[in-house]
Amino acid sequence: MYLVTACTVSFGLVKQCCAVANYLCSGLAYSDENVFIIYFFLEMEEIKVSPDYNWFRSSVPLKRIIVDDDDSKVWSLYDAGPKSIRCPIIFLPPVSGTAEVFFQQVLALTGWGYRVISLQYPVYWDLLEFCDGFRKLLDHLQLDKVHLFGASLGGFLAQKFAECTHKSPRVHSLILCNSFSDTSIFNQTWTANSFWLMPAFMLKKIVLGNFAKGPVDPKMADAIDFMVDRLESLNQSELASRLTLNCQNSYVEPHKIKDVAVTIIDVFDQSALSNEAKEEMYKLYPNARRAHLKTGGNFPYLCRSAEVNLYIQIHLRQFHGTRYAAINPAMVSAEELEVQKAHLDHSNDSEEEF
């Protein structure tokens, strides 16, 4: 087992690091203006040095795309798999994440024949502004409809985008991982408009406050370490804008996306979401498929990637043989296509009878 504070540490090394920290901070008077956050990056970096991550970084190019009039708003994305697929699955990261956090999904799903896009959004301070920018990105990529996988904030943004485009649908299905439908659960709507004033270290402290603390297994510890590293790569405006989107007063209107297929993935162990928030998601989407993980914390797509990848595959399988399939048809067996065709025919007959 590992003890996690901001990241993974061991007891013996904690004492050494605290001694060093005390030495460095000696003679400095504490004040509200001088707050020191010390991260212990010991026994970490397992994911960053893993063969899978290095293969991902060396084989999948990072693209940067500008779709807004403001050329400072740059979308960063990894686009892997057959480009002939016009309805891929797109991954949206949480507040602390970048496009790299879904590298295990990119590798696994493209290996099975899916087209996968993992992206990192630019600085947007308003939900409507985000939705407009994301719509322009899909237009630039020539994608009419997509499947969206969103983690935490990414899941909320995915729902809001589906809601915003409901009159001319751009979202065919949703996979919501540890996500929420109402920002009021964080009790920070009153501070949402002041995040832009806060320095980066204070914003990082707010985000780190939601990370797991206490004993966790090695894979979860590695996932937390990796996410801390990704958090460190974000600048002040990126963090402030994401926290603003995460906390400004807003909620999902489910009647506008009632025709979108939904799968909800959540965990039974400790995460940033309360049980009340999870129950609210179940009520919002009573017909959604539910995928529960016994453990996984805030980042199951990193530390329980095999199970998450399986649930994603099960979700996407219902679209095989249709124009909204995210997979290369050559990778789907004839038997599976027959089963899917029969299922679609039965669904159409049921609708006609109704």
XYZ file of C-alpha atoms in Angstrom:
354
model
C 0.000 0.000 0.000
C 1.067 3.601 -0.604
C 0.321 6.668 1.421
C -0.828 9.530 -0.764
C -0.710 13.219 0.096
C -0.429 15.293 -3.055
C 1.275 12.276 -4.570
C 2.975 9.039 -3.535
C 5.446 9.037 -0.670
C 6.897 6.592 1.838
C 7.135 7.316 5.588
C 10.908 7.297 5.796
C 11.286 9.668 2.880
C 8.556 11.952 4.195
C 10.688 12.674 7.273
C 13.692 13.470 5.115
C 11.690 15.748 2.827
C 10.023 17.508 5.755
C 13.437 18.181 7.228
C 14.547 19.686 3.925
C 11.334 21.718 3.686
C 11.798 23.063 7.216
C 15.354 24.042 6.364
C 14.302 25.799 3.163
C 11.480 27.640 4.866
C 13.405 28.550 8.020
C 13.509 32.272 8.664
C 10.468 32.906 6.450
C 7.522 34.348 8.351
C 4.177 32.766 7.466
C 1.554 35.134 6.103
C -1.507 34.959 3.889
C 0.675 36.146 1.032
C 3.331 33.463 1.533
C 1.845 30.013 1.171
C 4.166 27.178 0.293
C 2.869 23.999 -1.294
C 5.384 21.194 -1.353
C 4.794 18.214 -3.595
C 6.704 15.039 -2.898
C 7.467 13.323 -6.179
C 9.037 10.192 -4.766
C 8.428 6.643 -5.957
C 6.469 8.080 -8.867
C 6.589 8.638 -12.620
C 5.713 4.964 -13.213
C 3.217 5.857 -15.940
C 5.449 8.461 -17.597
C 8.255 5.931 -18.041
C 6.016 3.015 -18.993
C 6.449 1.397 -22.439
C 2.780 2.030 -23.282
C 3.010 5.769 -22.595
C 6.277 6.123 -24.498
C 4.819 4.183 -27.429
C 1.761 6.441 -27.401
C 3.844 9.632 -27.403
C 6.103 8.366 -30.182
C 3.408 6.911 -32.452
C 0.419 9.294 -32.133
C 1.142 12.900 -33.178
C -0.225 15.812 -31.171
C -2.199 18.209 -33.366
C -2.991 21.843 -32.582
C -6.022 23.451 -34.203
C -7.418 26.989 -34.071
C -11.091 27.412 -34.942
C -11.927 30.699 -33.203
C -11.185 34.257 -34.306
C -8.968 34.510 -31.238
C -5.818 32.637 -32.272
C -4.812 32.173 -28.619
C -7.554 29.549 -28.295
C -5.777 26.389 -29.441
C -7.327 22.921 -29.315
C -4.745 20.175 -28.725
C -5.727 16.665 -29.736
C -4.605 13.166 -30.584
C -6.514 11.646 -33.512
C -5.825 7.936 -33.980
C -7.506 5.135 -35.907
C -9.121 4.949 -39.358
C -9.889 8.450 -40.672
C -12.680 7.018 -42.811
C -14.785 6.764 -39.645
C -17.019 9.843 -39.471
C -18.483 9.221 -35.998
C -15.490 8.627 -33.697
C -15.378 8.591 -29.930
C -13.959 11.778 -28.424
C -12.496 11.987 -24.902
C -12.866 15.106 -22.747
C -10.555 15.393 -19.698
C -11.295 16.540 -16.128
C -10.110 19.847 -14.625
C -6.630 18.485 -13.893
C -6.248 16.509 -17.119
C -4.723 16.941 -20.544
C -5.223 14.982 -23.764
C -2.553 12.488 -22.638
C -4.569 11.137 -19.691
C -6.593 8.894 -22.025
C -3.560 7.345 -23.719
C -4.527 3.830 -22.575
C -7.960 4.190 -24.179
C -6.391 5.509 -27.400
C -3.993 2.556 -27.640
C -6.551 -0.124 -26.781
C -9.487 1.142 -28.841
C -7.450 1.891 -31.969
C -6.016 -1.609 -31.686
C -9.583 -2.911 -31.923
C -10.292 -0.758 -34.989
C -11.961 2.308 -33.477
C -11.236 5.906 -34.347
C -10.396 7.774 -31.154
C -9.815 11.480 -30.511
C -8.478 12.662 -27.167
C -8.460 16.410 -26.790
C -7.525 19.285 -24.538
C -9.698 22.361 -24.718
C -8.430 25.934 -24.810
C -9.346 28.682 -22.363
C -13.112 29.278 -22.321
C -14.813 31.152 -19.511
C -18.409 30.451 -20.468
C -20.290 27.234 -21.265
C -21.938 28.653 -24.391
C -18.540 29.846 -25.581
C -17.141 26.347 -25.051
C -20.040 24.725 -26.917
C -19.613 27.127 -29.844
C -15.881 26.425 -29.995
C -16.387 22.656 -29.808
C -18.996 22.803 -32.581
C -16.505 24.697 -34.769
C -13.879 22.049 -34.025
C -16.226 19.265 -35.164
C -16.972 21.263 -38.316
C -13.235 21.659 -38.943
C -12.732 17.899 -38.517
C -15.758 17.282 -40.785
C -17.577 15.249 -38.142
C -21.365 15.431 -38.177
C -22.028 13.369 -35.034
C -19.754 11.887 -32.398
C -19.686 9.721 -29.303
C -18.378 11.556 -26.234
C -16.554 10.146 -23.214
C -16.259 12.728 -20.467
C -14.524 12.434 -17.098
C -15.777 14.708 -14.293
C -15.810 18.229 -15.831
C -15.384 16.620 -19.255
C -18.614 14.682 -18.691
C -20.481 17.818 -17.656
C -19.232 19.661 -20.758
C -20.252 16.698 -22.918
C -23.799 16.861 -21.526
C -24.004 20.626 -21.988
C -22.768 20.320 -25.589
C -25.388 17.646 -26.324
C -28.004 19.909 -24.738
C -26.809 22.992 -26.628
C -26.965 21.208 -30.005
C -30.172 19.247 -29.392
C -32.052 20.992 -32.217
C -29.368 19.916 -34.665
C -27.839 16.935 -32.851
C -24.063 16.506 -32.901
C -23.815 13.924 -30.100
C -24.946 10.368 -30.772
C -24.062 8.900 -27.393
C -22.467 9.741 -24.043
C -20.204 7.860 -21.645
C -20.039 9.748 -18.359
C -17.235 8.750 -15.981
C -17.386 10.071 -12.405
C -19.351 12.986 -13.778
C -22.096 15.280 -12.527
C -25.125 17.166 -13.844
C -25.329 20.187 -11.527
C -22.404 22.419 -10.521
C -24.076 23.366 -7.223
C -22.782 20.108 -5.691
C -19.369 21.758 -5.273
C -20.788 24.663 -3.226
C -18.489 27.121 -4.992
C -20.850 28.922 -7.361
C -20.272 32.128 -5.391
C -16.504 31.981 -6.036
C -16.717 30.919 -9.702
C -16.281 34.473 -10.983
C -13.160 35.077 -8.898
C -10.989 32.154 -10.036
C -9.429 34.306 -12.748
C -7.919 36.496 -10.016
C -6.256 33.655 -8.106
C -2.605 32.701 -8.609
C -1.798 29.311 -10.111
C -0.535 27.739 -6.865
C -3.833 28.516 -5.125
C -5.861 27.032 -7.991
C -3.714 23.889 -7.900
C -4.284 23.624 -4.161
C -8.061 23.725 -4.758
C -7.820 20.914 -7.330
C -5.465 18.805 -5.208
C -7.935 19.034 -2.340
C -10.204 16.652 -4.272
C -7.488 14.050 -4.840
C -7.554 10.851 -2.774
C -5.678 10.890 0.520
C -4.539 7.943 2.588
C -3.631 4.379 1.610
C -4.261 3.376 -2.012
C -2.969 0.534 -4.151
C 0.117 1.094 -6.359
C -1.845 1.544 -9.601
C -4.059 4.210 -8.082
C -0.994 5.908 -6.609
C 0.624 5.934 -10.060
C -2.560 7.419 -11.544
C -2.615 10.196 -8.935
C 1.068 10.935 -9.557
C 0.458 11.149 -13.289
C -2.491 13.499 -12.823
C -0.449 15.704 -10.473
C 2.171 15.906 -13.209
C -0.502 16.841 -15.770
C -1.896 19.431 -13.367
C 1.563 20.993 -13.109
C 1.635 21.397 -16.897
C -1.453 23.661 -16.890
C -1.011 27.426 -16.638
C -3.037 29.838 -14.528
C -5.594 30.783 -17.188
C -6.201 27.151 -18.170
C -6.859 26.139 -14.568
C -8.916 29.223 -13.732
C -11.149 28.832 -16.784
C -11.737 25.139 -16.104
C -12.625 25.752 -12.482
C -14.951 28.543 -13.611
C -16.769 26.169 -15.984
C -16.802 23.533 -13.242
C -18.353 25.798 -10.609
C -20.408 28.516 -12.323
C -24.116 28.088 -11.677
C -25.433 25.632 -14.272
C -27.224 22.313 -14.613
C -28.147 19.821 -17.323
C -31.649 19.855 -18.820
C -32.227 16.124 -19.453
C -35.370 16.525 -21.568
C -33.219 18.040 -24.319
C -30.990 14.962 -24.596
C -33.473 12.197 -23.826
C -32.778 10.485 -27.162
C -29.026 10.194 -26.560
C -27.738 6.760 -25.503
C -25.938 7.079 -22.151
C -23.605 4.869 -20.125
C -22.624 5.973 -16.614
C -19.312 4.723 -15.219
C -18.612 5.272 -11.537
C -16.683 3.769 -8.643
C -17.643 2.431 -5.225
C -14.555 3.704 -3.427
C -13.524 7.265 -2.561
C -13.840 9.909 -5.276
C -14.543 13.622 -5.544
C -18.242 12.915 -6.167
C -20.645 12.411 -3.299
C -23.192 9.589 -3.278
C -25.911 12.229 -3.631
C -24.343 13.460 -6.881
C -24.211 9.898 -8.210
C -27.838 9.267 -7.292
C -28.821 12.474 -9.066
C -27.153 11.189 -12.243
C -29.116 7.935 -12.014
C -32.368 9.872 -11.654
C -31.470 12.131 -14.552
C -30.833 9.163 -16.860
C -33.129 6.349 -15.687
C -32.578 4.370 -18.897
C -28.801 4.716 -18.913
C -26.545 1.695 -18.762
C -24.607 1.590 -15.503
C -21.039 0.349 -15.213
C -19.746 0.121 -11.656
C -16.134 -0.364 -10.626
C -15.331 -1.653 -7.149
C -12.267 0.600 -6.986
C -10.676 3.219 -9.209
C -10.903 6.515 -7.357
C -11.077 9.697 -9.416
C -9.129 8.297 -12.364
C -10.320 4.767 -13.245
C -9.411 5.285 -16.915
C -5.757 5.293 -15.768
C -5.639 2.778 -12.923
C -8.458 0.449 -14.063
C -8.047 0.951 -17.790
C -8.840 -2.655 -18.785
C -12.293 -2.529 -17.172
C -13.037 0.975 -18.463
C -11.969 0.002 -21.991
C -14.274 -3.013 -21.831
C -17.239 -0.861 -20.791
C -16.481 1.592 -23.606
C -16.385 -1.255 -26.101
C -19.712 -2.633 -24.818
C -21.270 0.826 -25.127
C -20.029 1.340 -28.687
C -20.986 -2.174 -29.816
C -24.669 -1.195 -29.989
C -23.829 1.045 -32.970
C -21.917 -1.532 -35.004
C -23.339 -1.935 -38.488
C -24.873 1.559 -38.474
C -23.676 4.845 -39.942
C -22.747 5.892 -36.409
C -20.303 3.063 -35.798
C -16.975 4.291 -34.422
C -15.202 1.156 -35.629
C -13.766 0.011 -38.945
C -16.429 -2.368 -40.416
C -13.687 -4.811 -41.393
C -13.005 -5.368 -37.684
C -16.574 -6.490 -36.983
C -17.498 -10.130 -37.597
C -20.340 -11.029 -39.935
C -22.125 -12.828 -37.087
C -22.075 -9.712 -34.925
C -23.395 -7.586 -37.791
C -26.282 -10.012 -38.283
C -27.155 -9.878 -34.595
C -26.986 -6.086 -34.621
C -29.134 -5.871 -37.767
C -31.764 -8.120 -36.192
C -31.744 -5.958 -33.058
C -32.220 -2.787 -35.142
C -35.044 -4.352 -37.152
C -36.763 -5.390 -33.921
C -36.376 -1.862 -32.515
C -37.849 -0.321 -35.662
C -40.813 -2.736 -35.564
C -41.439 -1.847 -31.914
C -41.434 1.872 -32.730
C -43.892 1.350 -35.577
C -46.212 -0.629 -33.289
C -46.007 2.101 -30.670
